[in-house]
């Protein structure tokens, strides 16, 4: 199967390689196309994202790559909930949550277990469910506000296995949010980023959420959340197999304007 990846980071944000190096790798891998999605500017944590002055050179570099590349290249953005960006200049954007800001403190959710534990203790009095509810509320409101092409790493809060993923109360919070999100944006990412970085054995979202996607008319988009040119299609064959096992018979593949539904 030839793949597309719409979740690619470069050295414009926290990726290891340049746009050109990633394009060359995609061509080498016989990919259908490649979309770039560097991190939007988050003022509370400027280390991992593009600075405002980098947007213009980022877009210029992608325009040049489009002209040179033998496969379609798309200029995208991973739009964080705490960013304020004009998304109209991009071919597409995905919506993600990486932070909880509470009582004026910015807590990164997916940087380290220690920071997530600090957030739970300081912002939520140690309540894992209160923290999960807050995360999913931020995500739901973000999606409703910005209406992305697709939703990135829906339950990234599980990255460090600190969430009670088997707990019915936790699952209800996640599933209820997903049902609301699907009414606004039916395209959800199957994200393998935490596997390539050694944190998890399975992609986001959790398998019980694939049931919710299936039952509520949603569609899955493969995304590797690549920060390294070797990972552009990381775990995609295995992800497709997991989708088949969940009874999902297609993936959504971007065509430059919208999604084609491709049988798997
Ligand atoms: Zn992300
Ligand atoms: Zn990402």
mmCIF file of C-alpha atoms and ligand atoms in Angstrom:
data_model
loop_
_atom_site.group_PDB
_atom_site.id
_atom_site.type_symbol
_atom_site.label_atom_id
_atom_site.label_comp_id
_atom_site.label_asym_id
_atom_site.label_seq_id
_atom_site.Cartn_x
_atom_site.Cartn_y
_atom_site.Cartn_z
ATOM 1 C CA UNK A 1 0.000 0.000 0.000
ATOM 2 C CA UNK A 2 1.283 3.504 -0.841
ATOM 3 C CA UNK A 3 0.890 5.925 2.038
ATOM 4 C CA UNK A 4 0.421 9.598 2.768
ATOM 5 C CA UNK A 5 1.492 11.203 6.027
ATOM 6 C CA UNK A 6 0.008 14.564 7.023
ATOM 7 C CA UNK A 7 1.750 14.765 10.393
ATOM 8 C CA UNK A 8 5.409 15.606 9.723
ATOM 9 C CA UNK A 9 7.673 17.859 11.792
ATOM 10 C CA UNK A 10 10.837 19.461 10.452
ATOM 11 C CA UNK A 11 13.638 21.567 11.872
ATOM 12 C CA UNK A 12 11.333 24.591 11.551
ATOM 13 C CA UNK A 13 9.947 23.305 14.872
ATOM 14 C CA UNK A 14 11.151 20.278 16.852
ATOM 15 C CA UNK A 15 11.871 17.841 14.006
ATOM 16 C CA UNK A 16 15.367 16.587 13.254
ATOM 17 C CA UNK A 17 15.451 17.076 9.480
ATOM 18 C CA UNK A 18 14.764 19.674 6.832
ATOM 19 C CA UNK A 19 11.798 19.845 4.475
ATOM 20 C CA UNK A 20 14.016 18.729 1.573
ATOM 21 C CA UNK A 21 15.391 15.743 3.499
ATOM 22 C CA UNK A 22 11.866 14.632 4.380
ATOM 23 C CA UNK A 23 10.681 15.000 0.783
ATOM 24 C CA UNK A 24 13.613 12.884 -0.435
ATOM 25 C CA UNK A 25 12.785 10.225 2.146
ATOM 26 C CA UNK A 26 9.107 10.207 1.109
ATOM 27 C CA UNK A 27 10.079 9.752 -2.543
ATOM 28 C CA UNK A 28 12.462 6.945 -1.555
ATOM 29 C CA UNK A 29 9.653 5.245 0.351
ATOM 30 C CA UNK A 30 7.380 5.508 -2.718
ATOM 31 C CA UNK A 31 4.838 7.498 -0.740
ATOM 32 C CA UNK A 32 1.751 8.913 -2.451
ATOM 33 C CA UNK A 33 2.282 12.407 -1.038
ATOM 34 C CA UNK A 34 3.569 14.180 2.070
ATOM 35 C CA UNK A 35 2.063 16.873 4.289
ATOM 36 C CA UNK A 36 4.103 19.029 6.652
ATOM 37 C CA UNK A 37 2.622 20.064 9.979
ATOM 38 C CA UNK A 38 5.130 21.922 12.120
ATOM 39 C CA UNK A 39 3.981 23.176 15.508
ATOM 40 C CA UNK A 40 2.025 26.413 15.722
ATOM 41 C CA UNK A 41 3.398 29.146 17.961
ATOM 42 C CA UNK A 42 2.506 28.581 21.614
ATOM 43 C CA UNK A 43 3.560 31.660 23.634
ATOM 44 C CA UNK A 44 3.554 29.731 26.929
ATOM 45 C CA UNK A 45 6.237 27.320 25.670
ATOM 46 C CA UNK A 46 8.216 28.657 22.696
ATOM 47 C CA UNK A 47 10.852 25.873 22.729
ATOM 48 C CA UNK A 48 9.056 23.267 20.616
ATOM 49 C CA UNK A 49 7.154 25.374 18.121
ATOM 50 C CA UNK A 50 7.683 27.734 15.217
ATOM 51 C CA UNK A 51 8.240 31.354 16.163
ATOM 52 C CA UNK A 52 5.943 33.880 14.458
ATOM 53 C CA UNK A 53 8.764 35.034 12.194
ATOM 54 C CA UNK A 54 9.345 31.453 10.974
ATOM 55 C CA UNK A 55 5.926 31.035 9.369
ATOM 56 C CA UNK A 56 6.854 32.988 6.256
ATOM 57 C CA UNK A 57 10.101 31.080 5.527
ATOM 58 C CA UNK A 58 8.327 27.794 6.389
ATOM 59 C CA UNK A 59 5.631 28.504 3.798
ATOM 60 C CA UNK A 60 8.195 29.725 1.260
ATOM 61 C CA UNK A 61 10.258 26.549 1.720
ATOM 62 C CA UNK A 62 7.161 24.398 1.237
ATOM 63 C CA UNK A 63 6.178 26.294 -1.921
ATOM 64 C CA UNK A 64 9.650 25.584 -3.332
ATOM 65 C CA UNK A 65 9.367 21.916 -2.317
ATOM 66 C CA UNK A 66 6.023 21.656 -4.120
ATOM 67 C CA UNK A 67 7.680 22.817 -7.355
ATOM 68 C CA UNK A 68 10.654 20.463 -7.055
ATOM 69 C CA UNK A 69 8.987 17.329 -5.719
ATOM 70 C CA UNK A 70 7.785 14.473 -7.947
ATOM 71 C CA UNK A 71 5.007 13.731 -5.427
ATOM 72 C CA UNK A 72 2.368 16.155 -4.078
ATOM 73 C CA UNK A 73 3.530 18.188 -1.069
ATOM 74 C CA UNK A 74 1.064 19.898 1.252
ATOM 75 C CA UNK A 75 1.734 22.865 3.529
ATOM 76 C CA UNK A 76 0.030 22.222 6.851
ATOM 77 C CA UNK A 77 0.172 23.170 10.507
ATOM 78 C CA UNK A 78 -0.347 21.345 13.792
ATOM 79 C CA UNK A 79 -2.537 23.919 15.525
ATOM 80 C CA UNK A 80 -2.352 23.808 19.300
ATOM 81 C CA UNK A 81 -5.340 24.884 21.383
ATOM 82 C CA UNK A 82 -3.337 27.778 22.823
ATOM 83 C CA UNK A 83 -2.281 29.217 19.465
ATOM 84 C CA UNK A 84 -3.920 32.106 17.636
ATOM 85 C CA UNK A 85 -3.136 31.620 13.988
ATOM 86 C CA UNK A 86 -4.525 32.524 10.617
ATOM 87 C CA UNK A 87 -4.911 29.030 9.189
ATOM 88 C CA UNK A 88 -6.150 30.231 5.787
ATOM 89 C CA UNK A 89 -2.575 30.398 4.452
ATOM 90 C CA UNK A 90 -2.145 26.612 4.867
ATOM 91 C CA UNK A 91 -3.392 23.759 2.690
ATOM 92 C CA UNK A 92 -4.733 22.086 5.836
ATOM 93 C CA UNK A 93 -4.269 21.981 9.586
ATOM 94 C CA UNK A 94 -4.828 19.440 12.311
ATOM 95 C CA UNK A 95 -6.004 20.360 15.801
ATOM 96 C CA UNK A 96 -4.104 19.089 18.842
ATOM 97 C CA UNK A 97 -3.759 19.788 22.544
ATOM 98 C CA UNK A 98 -0.287 19.769 24.142
ATOM 99 C CA UNK A 99 -0.879 21.917 27.239
ATOM 100 C CA UNK A 100 -3.260 22.549 30.075
ATOM 101 C CA UNK A 101 -3.094 26.124 31.335
ATOM 102 C CA UNK A 102 -4.667 26.366 34.764
ATOM 103 C CA UNK A 103 -4.416 29.119 37.368
ATOM 104 C CA UNK A 104 -1.964 30.903 35.070
ATOM 105 C CA UNK A 105 0.438 27.944 34.913
ATOM 106 C CA UNK A 106 1.214 26.220 31.603
ATOM 107 C CA UNK A 107 1.526 22.446 32.061
ATOM 108 C CA UNK A 108 2.933 20.447 29.117
ATOM 109 C CA UNK A 109 0.938 17.228 28.721
ATOM 110 C CA UNK A 110 3.142 15.194 26.417
ATOM 111 C CA UNK A 111 6.711 16.226 27.244
ATOM 112 C CA UNK A 112 7.524 14.053 30.259
ATOM 113 C CA UNK A 113 5.829 11.872 32.896
ATOM 114 C CA UNK A 114 7.149 14.190 35.622
ATOM 115 C CA UNK A 115 5.471 17.248 34.107
ATOM 116 C CA UNK A 116 2.185 15.401 33.677
ATOM 117 C CA UNK A 117 2.355 14.255 37.305
ATOM 118 C CA UNK A 118 3.105 17.813 38.440
ATOM 119 C CA UNK A 119 0.054 19.015 36.506
ATOM 120 C CA UNK A 120 -2.122 16.362 38.138
ATOM 121 C CA UNK A 121 -0.881 17.220 41.623
ATOM 122 C CA UNK A 122 -0.734 21.023 41.418
ATOM 123 C CA UNK A 123 -3.646 21.824 39.120
ATOM 124 C CA UNK A 124 -6.080 19.026 39.970
ATOM 125 C CA UNK A 125 -5.262 18.054 43.556
ATOM 126 C CA UNK A 126 -4.089 14.647 42.356
ATOM 127 C CA UNK A 127 -7.372 13.776 40.630
ATOM 128 C CA UNK A 128 -6.604 11.909 37.446
ATOM 129 C CA UNK A 129 -10.213 12.082 36.269
ATOM 130 C CA UNK A 130 -10.446 15.848 36.791
ATOM 131 C CA UNK A 131 -7.286 16.241 34.759
ATOM 132 C CA UNK A 132 -8.571 13.941 32.005
ATOM 133 C CA UNK A 133 -11.882 15.842 31.900
ATOM 134 C CA UNK A 134 -10.042 19.144 31.587
ATOM 135 C CA UNK A 135 -7.807 17.833 28.781
ATOM 136 C CA UNK A 136 -10.719 16.435 26.780
ATOM 137 C CA UNK A 137 -12.797 19.593 27.354
ATOM 138 C CA UNK A 138 -9.955 21.719 25.965
ATOM 139 C CA UNK A 139 -9.706 19.403 22.949
ATOM 140 C CA UNK A 140 -13.458 19.418 22.324
ATOM 141 C CA UNK A 141 -13.651 23.215 22.531
ATOM 142 C CA UNK A 142 -10.565 23.581 20.305
ATOM 143 C CA UNK A 143 -12.047 21.385 17.571
ATOM 144 C CA UNK A 144 -15.403 23.181 17.750
ATOM 145 C CA UNK A 145 -13.684 26.549 17.463
ATOM 146 C CA UNK A 146 -11.179 25.931 14.669
ATOM 147 C CA UNK A 147 -12.831 23.092 12.666
ATOM 148 C CA UNK A 148 -9.653 21.306 11.515
ATOM 149 C CA UNK A 149 -9.181 18.909 8.612
ATOM 150 C CA UNK A 150 -8.569 16.213 11.237
ATOM 151 C CA UNK A 151 -7.941 15.777 14.961
ATOM 152 C CA UNK A 152 -4.383 14.906 16.030
ATOM 153 C CA UNK A 153 -3.468 12.325 18.707
ATOM 154 C CA UNK A 154 -6.927 12.366 20.317
ATOM 155 C CA UNK A 155 -5.877 10.809 23.648
ATOM 156 C CA UNK A 156 -2.235 11.911 23.829
ATOM 157 C CA UNK A 157 -2.804 12.323 27.561
ATOM 158 C CA UNK A 158 -2.307 8.516 27.764
ATOM 159 C CA UNK A 159 1.249 8.849 26.439
ATOM 160 C CA UNK A 160 2.965 8.018 29.739
ATOM 161 C CA UNK A 161 0.404 5.409 30.836
ATOM 162 C CA UNK A 162 -0.679 7.604 33.764
ATOM 163 C CA UNK A 163 -4.368 7.541 32.804
ATOM 164 C CA UNK A 164 -6.715 4.793 34.085
ATOM 165 C CA UNK A 165 -7.428 3.591 30.572
ATOM 166 C CA UNK A 166 -9.386 0.536 31.720
ATOM 167 C CA UNK A 167 -11.603 2.576 34.069
ATOM 168 C CA UNK A 168 -15.195 3.075 32.882
ATOM 169 C CA UNK A 169 -15.339 6.628 34.245
ATOM 170 C CA UNK A 170 -12.229 7.592 32.296
ATOM 171 C CA UNK A 171 -13.444 5.861 29.141
ATOM 172 C CA UNK A 172 -16.791 7.647 29.347
ATOM 173 C CA UNK A 173 -15.072 11.046 29.492
ATOM 174 C CA UNK A 174 -12.956 10.217 26.424
ATOM 175 C CA UNK A 175 -15.784 8.572 24.469
ATOM 176 C CA UNK A 176 -18.303 11.347 25.181
ATOM 177 C CA UNK A 177 -15.807 13.934 23.952
ATOM 178 C CA UNK A 178 -15.080 11.882 20.853
ATOM 179 C CA UNK A 179 -18.796 11.645 20.014
ATOM 180 C CA UNK A 180 -19.108 15.444 20.205
ATOM 181 C CA UNK A 181 -15.906 15.943 18.217
ATOM 182 C CA UNK A 182 -17.108 13.599 15.464
ATOM 183 C CA UNK A 183 -20.199 15.765 14.927
ATOM 184 C CA UNK A 184 -17.873 18.635 13.996
ATOM 185 C CA UNK A 185 -14.881 16.816 12.492
ATOM 186 C CA UNK A 186 -15.359 13.164 11.482
ATOM 187 C CA UNK A 187 -11.644 12.632 10.710
ATOM 188 C CA UNK A 188 -9.521 11.283 13.574
ATOM 189 C CA UNK A 189 -5.822 10.516 13.436
ATOM 190 C CA UNK A 190 -4.404 7.028 14.031
ATOM 191 C CA UNK A 191 -1.150 8.368 15.466
ATOM 192 C CA UNK A 192 1.944 6.170 15.914
ATOM 193 C CA UNK A 193 4.212 8.890 17.357
ATOM 194 C CA UNK A 194 4.417 7.479 20.883
ATOM 195 C CA UNK A 195 5.419 4.064 19.536
ATOM 196 C CA UNK A 196 8.327 5.429 17.507
ATOM 197 C CA UNK A 197 9.519 7.265 20.616
ATOM 198 C CA UNK A 198 9.259 4.177 22.803
ATOM 199 C CA UNK A 199 6.441 5.327 25.102
ATOM 200 C CA UNK A 200 3.615 3.103 23.915
ATOM 201 C CA UNK A 201 2.997 -0.184 22.093
ATOM 202 C CA UNK A 202 -0.219 0.879 20.344
ATOM 203 C CA UNK A 203 -1.261 4.008 18.452
ATOM 204 C CA UNK A 204 -3.645 6.732 19.597
ATOM 205 C CA UNK A 205 -6.556 6.515 19.992
ATOM 206 C CA UNK A 206 -7.184 3.560 22.325
ATOM 207 C CA UNK A 207 -8.927 0.622 20.668
ATOM 208 C CA UNK A 208 -12.224 1.224 22.545
ATOM 209 C CA UNK A 209 -12.330 4.634 20.847
ATOM 210 C CA UNK A 210 -12.075 3.014 17.408
ATOM 211 C CA UNK A 211 -15.479 1.512 18.206
ATOM 212 C CA UNK A 212 -16.817 5.018 18.864
ATOM 213 C CA UNK A 213 -15.389 6.256 15.564
ATOM 214 C CA UNK A 214 -16.947 3.341 13.703
ATOM 215 C CA UNK A 215 -20.362 3.655 15.361
ATOM 216 C CA UNK A 216 -20.566 7.419 14.873
ATOM 217 C CA UNK A 217 -19.658 7.717 11.211
ATOM 218 C CA UNK A 218 -16.049 8.748 11.710
ATOM 219 C CA UNK A 219 -13.004 7.980 9.579
ATOM 220 C CA UNK A 220 -9.376 7.302 10.448
ATOM 221 C CA UNK A 221 -6.366 9.165 9.015
ATOM 222 C CA UNK A 222 -2.917 7.565 9.346
ATOM 223 C CA UNK A 223 -0.376 9.907 10.937
ATOM 224 C CA UNK A 224 3.148 9.116 12.114
ATOM 225 C CA UNK A 225 3.800 12.403 13.979
ATOM 226 C CA UNK A 226 7.253 12.077 12.477
ATOM 227 C CA UNK A 227 10.140 14.067 13.925
ATOM 228 C CA UNK A 228 12.697 12.085 11.926
ATOM 229 C CA UNK A 229 12.805 11.283 8.205
ATOM 230 C CA UNK A 230 13.036 7.550 8.953
ATOM 231 C CA UNK A 231 9.593 7.578 10.613
ATOM 232 C CA UNK A 232 7.368 9.005 7.873
ATOM 233 C CA UNK A 233 5.287 5.822 7.593
ATOM 234 C CA UNK A 234 6.234 4.320 10.949
ATOM 235 C CA UNK A 235 3.827 1.528 12.061
ATOM 236 C CA UNK A 236 1.397 2.248 9.179
ATOM 237 C CA UNK A 237 1.140 -1.408 8.054
ATOM 238 C CA UNK A 238 0.448 -2.447 11.654
ATOM 239 C CA UNK A 239 -2.038 0.413 12.129
ATOM 240 C CA UNK A 240 -3.973 -0.683 9.055
ATOM 241 C CA UNK A 241 -4.088 -4.202 10.492
ATOM 242 C CA UNK A 242 -5.416 -2.843 13.824
ATOM 243 C CA UNK A 243 -8.121 -0.930 11.945
ATOM 244 C CA UNK A 244 -9.136 -4.084 10.065
ATOM 245 C CA UNK A 245 -9.312 -5.968 13.358
ATOM 246 C CA UNK A 246 -11.593 -3.221 14.700
ATOM 247 C CA UNK A 247 -13.928 -3.751 11.760
ATOM 248 C CA UNK A 248 -12.976 -0.524 10.010
ATOM 249 C CA UNK A 249 -12.805 -1.073 6.251
ATOM 250 C CA UNK A 250 -11.177 2.130 4.955
ATOM 251 C CA UNK A 251 -8.740 4.917 5.713
ATOM 252 C CA UNK A 252 -9.051 8.574 4.751
ATOM 253 C CA UNK A 253 -6.354 9.781 2.345
ATOM 254 C CA UNK A 254 -5.906 13.491 1.630
ATOM 255 C CA UNK A 255 -6.160 14.552 -2.017
ATOM 256 C CA UNK A 256 -5.237 18.213 -1.572
ATOM 257 C CA UNK A 257 -8.789 19.410 -1.012
ATOM 258 C CA UNK A 258 -10.485 16.764 1.084
ATOM 259 C CA UNK A 259 -10.313 13.076 1.871
ATOM 260 C CA UNK A 260 -10.741 10.055 -0.363
ATOM 261 C CA UNK A 261 -11.904 6.940 1.457
ATOM 262 C CA UNK A 262 -9.591 4.101 0.480
ATOM 263 C CA UNK A 263 -10.527 0.477 1.170
ATOM 264 C CA UNK A 264 -8.081 -1.449 3.342
HETATM 265 ZN ZN1 LIG B 1 1.200 16.999 18.687
HETATM 266 ZN ZN1 LIG B 2 3.000 16.471 16.053
#
